[in-house]
Amino acid sequence: MVLNICGGYKVKLHLEAKLGEPAKELEIDFTPPFRRIPMISGLEEKLGVKIPLPLESDETNSFLKELCAEHGVECKPPLTTYRLLDKLVGEFLESQCLHPTFITDHPKIMSPLAKDHRSKPGLTERFELFANYHEMCNAYTELNDPVEQRARFAAQAKDKAAGDDEAMFVDDGFITALEYGLPPTAGGGMGIDRL
């Protein structure tokens, strides 16, 4: 799309300048292939740590709290593992995504609607595309197992009860629909506002 619209893969953005400062120009290179960063291993590499498994454990939650404190990353309560990981990813991975970059292999605890990864336990078949430090697209293979979906909704509902307003509730209607059957499905979301 960039090639067809702009005649090349590089796009120059002219950023709004603050009063008294010169205008800034930013160049984004959309030349394929785009870089890929697996979420957990990318975070471990960037921070020089090994995140304890399973991610749902109290040990992991405590480890991530300490990691946030050590690096000055502020996370408002509730300090769920999901929220702590999300803040760390925003600070250390998304901040590297000037040029188009896929952040892949999201943990199950961050992806309640995505199917388990075929070869990486605890992770899902999900990616987000970032460019100019902003999320452009979110996509995943749809979870179509009603038993697993109920368990994930229950875990999310626990976080919601603890005060996490981004966590999901148990959607019995959705689970009933899954019980009737959902063929293998995948989807992606990219609003025009993101472009």
mmCIF file of N, CA and C in Angstrom, residues 55-166:
data_model
loop_
_atom_site.group_PDB
_atom_site.id
_atom_site.type_symbol
_atom_site.label_atom_id
_atom_site.label_comp_id
_atom_site.label_asym_id
_atom_site.label_seq_id
_atom_site.Cartn_x
_atom_site.Cartn_y
_atom_site.Cartn_z
ATOM 1 N N LEU A 55 3.576 -18.199 33.584
ATOM 2 C CA LEU A 55 3.322 -16.767 33.720
ATOM 3 C C LEU A 55 2.186 -16.463 34.707
ATOM 4 N N GLU A 56 1.301 -17.438 34.920
ATOM 5 C CA GLU A 56 0.159 -17.237 35.819
ATOM 6 C C GLU A 56 0.537 -17.333 37.294
ATOM 7 N N SER A 57 1.788 -17.674 37.596
ATOM 8 C CA SER A 57 2.190 -17.928 38.987
ATOM 9 C C SER A 57 2.388 -16.641 39.790
ATOM 10 N N ASP A 58 2.274 -16.779 41.098
ATOM 11 C CA ASP A 58 2.540 -15.655 42.010
ATOM 12 C C ASP A 58 4.005 -15.242 41.915
ATOM 13 N N GLU A 59 4.889 -16.214 41.686
ATOM 14 C CA GLU A 59 6.320 -15.927 41.546
ATOM 15 C C GLU A 59 6.561 -14.968 40.375
ATOM 16 N N THR A 60 5.892 -15.229 39.254
ATOM 17 C CA THR A 60 6.049 -14.370 38.074
ATOM 18 C C THR A 60 5.513 -12.978 38.358
ATOM 19 N N ASN A 61 4.367 -12.905 39.022
ATOM 20 C CA ASN A 61 3.784 -11.599 39.349
ATOM 21 C C ASN A 61 4.740 -10.795 40.215
ATOM 22 N N SER A 62 5.303 -11.406 41.227
ATOM 23 C CA SER A 62 6.263 -10.722 42.104
ATOM 24 C C SER A 62 7.507 -10.301 41.325
ATOM 25 N N PHE A 63 7.989 -11.180 40.453
ATOM 26 C CA PHE A 63 9.166 -10.878 39.637
ATOM 27 C C PHE A 63 8.910 -9.655 38.757
ATOM 28 N N LEU A 64 7.736 -9.601 38.126
ATOM 29 C CA LEU A 64 7.409 -8.481 37.238
ATOM 30 C C LEU A 64 7.224 -7.175 38.010
ATOM 31 N N LYS A 65 6.669 -7.260 39.214
ATOM 32 C CA LYS A 65 6.560 -6.057 40.061
ATOM 33 C C LYS A 65 7.944 -5.493 40.363
ATOM 34 N N GLU A 66 8.864 -6.383 40.721
ATOM 35 C CA GLU A 66 10.241 -5.956 41.013
ATOM 36 C C GLU A 66 10.917 -5.391 39.769
ATOM 37 N N LEU A 67 10.676 -6.007 38.630
ATOM 38 C CA LEU A 67 11.257 -5.548 37.372
ATOM 39 C C LEU A 67 10.749 -4.140 37.018
ATOM 40 N N CYS A 68 9.464 -3.909 37.200
ATOM 41 C CA CYS A 68 8.892 -2.578 36.953
ATOM 42 C C CYS A 68 9.516 -1.547 37.892
ATOM 43 N N ALA A 69 9.622 -1.890 39.157
ATOM 44 C CA ALA A 69 10.210 -0.962 40.133
ATOM 45 C C ALA A 69 11.670 -0.666 39.790
ATOM 46 N N GLU A 70 12.406 -1.700 39.437
ATOM 47 C CA GLU A 70 13.823 -1.553 39.108
ATOM 48 C C GLU A 70 14.048 -0.618 37.917
ATOM 49 N N HIS A 71 13.118 -0.647 36.955
ATOM 50 C CA HIS A 71 13.275 0.148 35.732
ATOM 51 C C HIS A 71 12.411 1.413 35.720
ATOM 52 N N GLY A 72 11.761 1.710 36.845
ATOM 53 C CA GLY A 72 10.963 2.924 36.933
ATOM 54 C C GLY A 72 9.721 2.910 36.049
ATOM 55 N N VAL A 73 9.174 1.724 35.807
ATOM 56 C CA VAL A 73 7.965 1.593 35.000
ATOM 57 C C VAL A 73 6.766 1.617 35.932
ATOM 58 N N GLU A 74 5.914 2.631 35.774
ATOM 59 C CA GLU A 74 4.756 2.792 36.653
ATOM 60 C C GLU A 74 3.576 1.986 36.127
ATOM 61 N N CYS A 75 2.971 1.208 37.008
ATOM 62 C CA CYS A 75 1.777 0.440 36.683
ATOM 63 C C CYS A 75 0.780 0.679 37.804
ATOM 64 N N LYS A 76 -0.367 1.214 37.443
ATOM 65 C CA LYS A 76 -1.395 1.490 38.451
ATOM 66 C C LYS A 76 -2.130 0.200 38.808
ATOM 67 N N PRO A 77 -2.592 0.100 40.062
ATOM 68 C CA PRO A 77 -3.328 -1.099 40.478
ATOM 69 C C PRO A 77 -4.585 -1.300 39.626
ATOM 70 N N PRO A 78 -5.007 -2.552 39.530
ATOM 71 C CA PRO A 78 -4.446 -3.742 40.164
ATOM 72 C C PRO A 78 -3.205 -4.220 39.408
ATOM 73 N N LEU A 79 -2.253 -4.718 40.149
ATOM 74 C CA LEU A 79 -0.981 -5.147 39.577
ATOM 75 C C LEU A 79 -1.048 -6.610 39.136
ATOM 76 N N THR A 80 -1.908 -6.852 38.149
ATOM 77 C CA THR A 80 -2.033 -8.202 37.601
ATOM 78 C C THR A 80 -0.838 -8.469 36.681
ATOM 79 N N THR A 81 -0.547 -9.720 36.477
ATOM 80 C CA THR A 81 0.561 -10.096 35.598
ATOM 81 C C THR A 81 0.330 -9.532 34.194
ATOM 82 N N TYR A 82 -0.908 -9.590 33.733
ATOM 83 C CA TYR A 82 -1.257 -9.036 32.423
ATOM 84 C C TYR A 82 -0.852 -7.561 32.336
ATOM 85 N N ARG A 83 -1.257 -6.771 33.317
ATOM 86 C CA ARG A 83 -0.991 -5.322 33.283
ATOM 87 C C ARG A 83 0.510 -5.025 33.407
ATOM 88 N N LEU A 84 1.199 -5.768 34.251
ATOM 89 C CA LEU A 84 2.636 -5.567 34.417
ATOM 90 C C LEU A 84 3.383 -5.878 33.116
ATOM 91 N N LEU A 85 3.034 -7.001 32.491
ATOM 92 C CA LEU A 85 3.660 -7.347 31.208
ATOM 93 C C LEU A 85 3.359 -6.287 30.151
ATOM 94 N N ASP A 86 2.114 -5.842 30.105
ATOM 95 C CA ASP A 86 1.712 -4.845 29.120
ATOM 96 C C ASP A 86 2.522 -3.557 29.281
ATOM 97 N N LYS A 87 2.739 -3.122 30.511
ATOM 98 C CA LYS A 87 3.529 -1.907 30.756
ATOM 99 C C LYS A 87 4.986 -2.098 30.344
ATOM 100 N N LEU A 88 5.557 -3.252 30.673
ATOM 101 C CA LEU A 88 6.944 -3.527 30.303
ATOM 102 C C LEU A 88 7.112 -3.621 28.785
ATOM 103 N N VAL A 89 6.165 -4.250 28.120
ATOM 104 C CA VAL A 89 6.217 -4.350 26.658
ATOM 105 C C VAL A 89 6.121 -2.959 26.041
ATOM 106 N N GLY A 90 5.229 -2.132 26.563
ATOM 107 C CA GLY A 90 5.099 -0.766 26.055
ATOM 108 C C GLY A 90 6.384 0.030 26.210
ATOM 109 N N GLU A 91 7.017 -0.130 27.343
ATOM 110 C CA GLU A 91 8.231 0.623 27.643
ATOM 111 C C GLU A 91 9.454 0.124 26.864
ATOM 112 N N PHE A 92 9.592 -1.197 26.726
ATOM 113 C CA PHE A 92 10.837 -1.739 26.192
ATOM 114 C C PHE A 92 10.750 -2.355 24.800
ATOM 115 N N LEU A 93 9.562 -2.740 24.334
ATOM 116 C CA LEU A 93 9.454 -3.307 22.983
ATOM 117 C C LEU A 93 8.770 -2.342 22.013
ATOM 118 N N GLU A 94 7.595 -1.862 22.385
ATOM 119 C CA GLU A 94 6.876 -0.941 21.498
ATOM 120 C C GLU A 94 7.700 0.307 21.219
ATOM 121 N N SER A 95 8.523 0.700 22.181
ATOM 122 C CA SER A 95 9.358 1.888 22.028
ATOM 123 C C SER A 95 10.470 1.700 20.992
ATOM 124 N N GLN A 96 10.658 0.466 20.496
ATOM 125 C CA GLN A 96 11.647 0.172 19.452
ATOM 126 C C GLN A 96 11.022 0.148 18.059
ATOM 127 N N CYS A 97 9.730 0.397 17.981
ATOM 128 C CA CYS A 97 8.988 0.136 16.745
ATOM 129 C C CYS A 97 8.696 1.382 15.914
ATOM 130 N N LEU A 98 9.744 2.118 15.550
ATOM 131 C CA LEU A 98 9.556 3.220 14.608
ATOM 132 C C LEU A 98 9.180 2.642 13.246
ATOM 133 N N HIS A 99 9.994 1.717 12.749
ATOM 134 C CA HIS A 99 9.716 1.063 11.478
ATOM 135 C C HIS A 99 8.779 -0.115 11.743
ATOM 136 N N PRO A 100 8.001 -0.540 10.749
ATOM 137 C CA PRO A 100 7.026 -1.617 10.976
ATOM 138 C C PRO A 100 7.660 -2.842 11.627
ATOM 139 N N THR A 101 7.034 -3.287 12.698
ATOM 140 C CA THR A 101 7.532 -4.409 13.491
ATOM 141 C C THR A 101 6.351 -5.218 14.000
ATOM 142 N N PHE A 102 6.443 -6.531 13.870
ATOM 143 C CA PHE A 102 5.443 -7.417 14.449
ATOM 144 C C PHE A 102 5.902 -7.827 15.842
ATOM 145 N N ILE A 103 5.061 -7.630 16.842
ATOM 146 C CA ILE A 103 5.279 -8.228 18.164
ATOM 147 C C ILE A 103 4.405 -9.472 18.170
ATOM 148 N N THR A 104 5.039 -10.631 18.334
ATOM 149 C CA THR A 104 4.362 -11.917 18.145
ATOM 150 C C THR A 104 4.327 -12.735 19.439
ATOM 151 N N ASP A 105 3.588 -13.832 19.366
ATOM 152 C CA ASP A 105 3.580 -14.854 20.422
ATOM 153 C C ASP A 105 3.183 -14.289 21.783
ATOM 154 N N HIS A 106 2.021 -13.659 21.842
ATOM 155 C CA HIS A 106 1.524 -13.098 23.099
ATOM 156 C C HIS A 106 1.157 -14.218 24.082
ATOM 157 N N PRO A 107 1.377 -13.989 25.375
ATOM 158 C CA PRO A 107 0.989 -14.987 26.375
ATOM 159 C C PRO A 107 -0.529 -15.194 26.424
ATOM 160 N N LYS A 108 -0.936 -16.393 26.830
ATOM 161 C CA LYS A 108 -2.370 -16.699 26.965
ATOM 162 C C LYS A 108 -3.061 -15.727 27.909
ATOM 163 N N ILE A 109 -2.375 -15.314 28.976
ATOM 164 C CA ILE A 109 -3.016 -14.432 29.954
ATOM 165 C C ILE A 109 -3.309 -13.048 29.382
ATOM 166 N N MET A 110 -2.705 -12.719 28.240
ATOM 167 C CA MET A 110 -2.947 -11.425 27.590
ATOM 168 C C MET A 110 -3.843 -11.559 26.363
ATOM 169 N N SER A 111 -4.261 -12.780 26.053
ATOM 170 C CA SER A 111 -4.967 -13.035 24.795
ATOM 171 C C SER A 111 -6.110 -14.023 25.009
ATOM 172 N N PRO A 112 -7.161 -13.613 25.707
ATOM 173 C CA PRO A 112 -8.209 -14.561 26.074
ATOM 174 C C PRO A 112 -9.011 -15.128 24.903
ATOM 175 N N LEU A 113 -8.946 -14.520 23.731
ATOM 176 C CA LEU A 113 -9.710 -15.010 22.589
ATOM 177 C C LEU A 113 -8.846 -15.727 21.548
ATOM 178 N N ALA A 114 -7.533 -15.786 21.785
ATOM 179 C CA ALA A 114 -6.617 -16.360 20.797
ATOM 180 C C ALA A 114 -6.294 -17.821 21.102
ATOM 181 N N LYS A 115 -6.115 -18.577 20.045
ATOM 182 C CA LYS A 115 -5.797 -20.006 20.159
ATOM 183 C C LYS A 115 -4.366 -20.200 20.663
ATOM 184 N N ASP A 116 -4.169 -21.288 21.419
ATOM 185 C CA ASP A 116 -2.829 -21.641 21.893
ATOM 186 C C ASP A 116 -1.865 -21.771 20.714
ATOM 187 N N HIS A 117 -0.621 -21.373 20.950
ATOM 188 C CA HIS A 117 0.420 -21.535 19.939
ATOM 189 C C HIS A 117 0.651 -23.027 19.718
ATOM 190 N N ARG A 118 0.881 -23.411 18.493
ATOM 191 C CA ARG A 118 1.027 -24.830 18.151
ATOM 192 C C ARG A 118 2.288 -25.456 18.714
ATOM 193 N N SER A 119 3.340 -24.650 18.940
ATOM 194 C CA SER A 119 4.609 -25.246 19.387
ATOM 195 C C SER A 119 5.229 -24.552 20.603
ATOM 196 N N LYS A 120 4.566 -23.525 21.129
ATOM 197 C CA LYS A 120 5.130 -22.790 22.271
ATOM 198 C C LYS A 120 4.097 -22.725 23.400
ATOM 199 N N PRO A 121 4.203 -23.658 24.360
ATOM 200 C CA PRO A 121 3.231 -23.702 25.454
ATOM 201 C C PRO A 121 3.152 -22.372 26.218
ATOM 202 N N GLY A 122 1.923 -21.991 26.586
ATOM 203 C CA GLY A 122 1.697 -20.764 27.349
ATOM 204 C C GLY A 122 1.553 -19.525 26.483
ATOM 205 N N LEU A 123 1.830 -19.667 25.173
ATOM 206 C CA LEU A 123 1.725 -18.535 24.262
ATOM 207 C C LEU A 123 0.578 -18.763 23.283
ATOM 208 N N THR A 124 0.244 -17.730 22.515
ATOM 209 C CA THR A 124 -0.853 -17.830 21.556
ATOM 210 C C THR A 124 -0.390 -17.453 20.156
ATOM 211 N N GLU A 125 -1.231 -17.790 19.193
ATOM 212 C CA GLU A 125 -1.002 -17.420 17.798
ATOM 213 C C GLU A 125 -1.598 -16.026 17.587
ATOM 214 N N ARG A 126 -0.840 -15.033 17.985
ATOM 215 C CA ARG A 126 -1.309 -13.650 17.911
ATOM 216 C C ARG A 126 -0.131 -12.746 17.567
ATOM 217 N N PHE A 127 -0.420 -11.680 16.836
ATOM 218 C CA PHE A 127 0.589 -10.650 16.594
ATOM 219 C C PHE A 127 -0.070 -9.279 16.578
ATOM 220 N N GLU A 128 0.750 -8.288 16.845
ATOM 221 C CA GLU A 128 0.363 -6.894 16.674
ATOM 222 C C GLU A 128 1.411 -6.254 15.777
ATOM 223 N N LEU A 129 0.962 -5.439 14.843
ATOM 224 C CA LEU A 129 1.873 -4.706 13.979
ATOM 225 C C LEU A 129 1.985 -3.281 14.503
ATOM 226 N N PHE A 130 3.221 -2.840 14.703
ATOM 227 C CA PHE A 130 3.485 -1.475 15.170
ATOM 228 C C PHE A 130 4.263 -0.723 14.109
ATOM 229 N N ALA A 131 4.016 0.577 14.002
ATOM 230 C CA ALA A 131 4.816 1.486 13.186
ATOM 231 C C ALA A 131 4.669 2.869 13.806
ATOM 232 N N ASN A 132 5.723 3.649 13.764
ATOM 233 C CA ASN A 132 5.730 4.977 14.386
ATOM 234 C C ASN A 132 5.343 4.868 15.869
ATOM 235 N N TYR A 133 5.760 3.786 16.491
ATOM 236 C CA TYR A 133 5.552 3.542 17.927
ATOM 237 C C TYR A 133 4.076 3.353 18.297
ATOM 238 N N HIS A 134 3.209 3.108 17.330
ATOM 239 C CA HIS A 134 1.779 2.926 17.578
ATOM 240 C C HIS A 134 1.315 1.580 17.011
ATOM 241 N N GLU A 135 0.350 0.978 17.702
ATOM 242 C CA GLU A 135 -0.236 -0.260 17.208
ATOM 243 C C GLU A 135 -1.063 0.042 15.964
ATOM 244 N N MET A 136 -0.764 -0.679 14.893
ATOM 245 C CA MET A 136 -1.498 -0.513 13.638
ATOM 246 C C MET A 136 -2.551 -1.606 13.456
ATOM 247 N N CYS A 137 -2.251 -2.798 13.955
ATOM 248 C CA CYS A 137 -3.112 -3.948 13.702
ATOM 249 C C CYS A 137 -2.947 -4.973 14.822
ATOM 250 N N ASN A 138 -4.019 -5.662 15.120
ATOM 251 C CA ASN A 138 -4.016 -6.756 16.081
ATOM 252 C C ASN A 138 -4.672 -7.941 15.384
ATOM 253 N N ALA A 139 -4.026 -9.105 15.400
ATOM 254 C CA ALA A 139 -4.579 -10.256 14.697
ATOM 255 C C ALA A 139 -4.231 -11.540 15.438
ATOM 256 N N TYR A 140 -5.116 -12.539 15.297
ATOM 257 C CA TYR A 140 -4.872 -13.821 15.956
ATOM 258 C C TYR A 140 -5.745 -14.911 15.368
ATOM 259 N N THR A 141 -5.323 -16.157 15.635
ATOM 260 C CA THR A 141 -6.147 -17.318 15.340
ATOM 261 C C THR A 141 -7.172 -17.422 16.457
ATOM 262 N N GLU A 142 -8.451 -17.522 16.083
ATOM 263 C CA GLU A 142 -9.537 -17.536 17.073
ATOM 264 C C GLU A 142 -9.562 -18.839 17.872
ATOM 265 N N LEU A 143 -9.678 -18.698 19.174
ATOM 266 C CA LEU A 143 -9.872 -19.857 20.039
ATOM 267 C C LEU A 143 -11.271 -20.406 19.755
ATOM 268 N N ASN A 144 -11.379 -21.689 19.438
ATOM 269 C CA ASN A 144 -12.697 -22.259 19.142
ATOM 270 C C ASN A 144 -13.041 -23.442 20.046
ATOM 271 N N ASP A 145 -12.372 -23.528 21.185
ATOM 272 C CA ASP A 145 -12.628 -24.577 22.171
ATOM 273 C C ASP A 145 -13.442 -23.963 23.315
ATOM 274 N N PRO A 146 -14.729 -24.334 23.458
ATOM 275 C CA PRO A 146 -15.570 -23.699 24.482
ATOM 276 C C PRO A 146 -15.104 -23.950 25.919
ATOM 277 N N VAL A 147 -14.512 -25.109 26.190
ATOM 278 C CA VAL A 147 -14.039 -25.409 27.553
ATOM 279 C C VAL A 147 -12.859 -24.503 27.903
ATOM 280 N N GLU A 148 -11.903 -24.399 26.984
ATOM 281 C CA GLU A 148 -10.745 -23.521 27.203
ATOM 282 C C GLU A 148 -11.185 -22.057 27.271
ATOM 283 N N GLN A 149 -12.158 -21.680 26.441
ATOM 284 C CA GLN A 149 -12.631 -20.294 26.442
ATOM 285 C C GLN A 149 -13.263 -19.945 27.783
ATOM 286 N N ARG A 150 -14.050 -20.852 28.347
ATOM 287 C CA ARG A 150 -14.665 -20.597 29.652
ATOM 288 C C ARG A 150 -13.582 -20.415 30.728
ATOM 289 N N ALA A 151 -12.562 -21.250 30.695
ATOM 290 C CA ALA A 151 -11.473 -21.145 31.677
ATOM 291 C C ALA A 151 -10.755 -19.803 31.544
ATOM 292 N N ARG A 152 -10.520 -19.360 30.321
ATOM 293 C CA ARG A 152 -9.844 -18.069 30.128
ATOM 294 C C ARG A 152 -10.725 -16.907 30.561
ATOM 295 N N PHE A 153 -12.013 -16.993 30.247
ATOM 296 C CA PHE A 153 -12.932 -15.946 30.709
ATOM 297 C C PHE A 153 -12.962 -15.894 32.240
ATOM 298 N N ALA A 154 -12.939 -17.062 32.885
ATOM 299 C CA ALA A 154 -12.962 -17.109 34.350
ATOM 300 C C ALA A 154 -11.714 -16.432 34.925
ATOM 301 N N ALA A 155 -10.565 -16.681 34.332
ATOM 302 C CA ALA A 155 -9.327 -16.037 34.794
ATOM 303 C C ALA A 155 -9.405 -14.526 34.585
ATOM 304 N N GLN A 156 -9.963 -14.105 33.462
ATOM 305 C CA GLN A 156 -10.127 -12.675 33.191
ATOM 306 C C GLN A 156 -11.113 -12.050 34.180
ATOM 307 N N ALA A 157 -12.197 -12.759 34.471
ATOM 308 C CA ALA A 157 -13.202 -12.246 35.400
ATOM 309 C C ALA A 157 -12.604 -12.027 36.797
ATOM 310 N N LYS A 158 -11.673 -12.889 37.171
ATOM 311 C CA LYS A 158 -10.976 -12.742 38.453
ATOM 312 C C LYS A 158 -10.200 -11.423 38.472
ATOM 313 N N ASP A 159 -9.497 -11.115 37.377
ATOM 314 C CA ASP A 159 -8.773 -9.844 37.282
ATOM 315 C C ASP A 159 -9.737 -8.656 37.257
ATOM 316 N N LYS A 160 -10.864 -8.823 36.581
ATOM 317 C CA LYS A 160 -11.869 -7.756 36.521
ATOM 318 C C LYS A 160 -12.400 -7.471 37.928
ATOM 319 N N ALA A 161 -12.649 -8.525 38.704
ATOM 320 C CA ALA A 161 -13.141 -8.359 40.078
ATOM 321 C C ALA A 161 -12.102 -7.665 40.956
ATOM 322 N N ALA A 162 -10.821 -7.807 40.593
ATOM 323 C CA ALA A 162 -9.745 -7.152 41.346
ATOM 324 C C ALA A 162 -9.571 -5.694 40.938
ATOM 325 N N GLY A 163 -10.366 -5.248 39.941
ATOM 326 C CA GLY A 163 -10.317 -3.845 39.548
ATOM 327 C C GLY A 163 -9.739 -3.559 38.178
ATOM 328 N N ASP A 164 -9.392 -4.589 37.415
ATOM 329 C CA ASP A 164 -8.846 -4.385 36.077
ATOM 330 C C ASP A 164 -10.003 -4.178 35.100
ATOM 331 N N ASP A 165 -10.246 -2.927 34.736
ATOM 332 C CA ASP A 165 -11.390 -2.631 33.875
ATOM 333 C C ASP A 165 -11.183 -3.061 32.421
ATOM 334 N N GLU A 166 -9.974 -3.460 32.043
ATOM 335 C CA GLU A 166 -9.728 -3.960 30.686
ATOM 336 C C GLU A 166 -9.942 -5.465 30.581
#
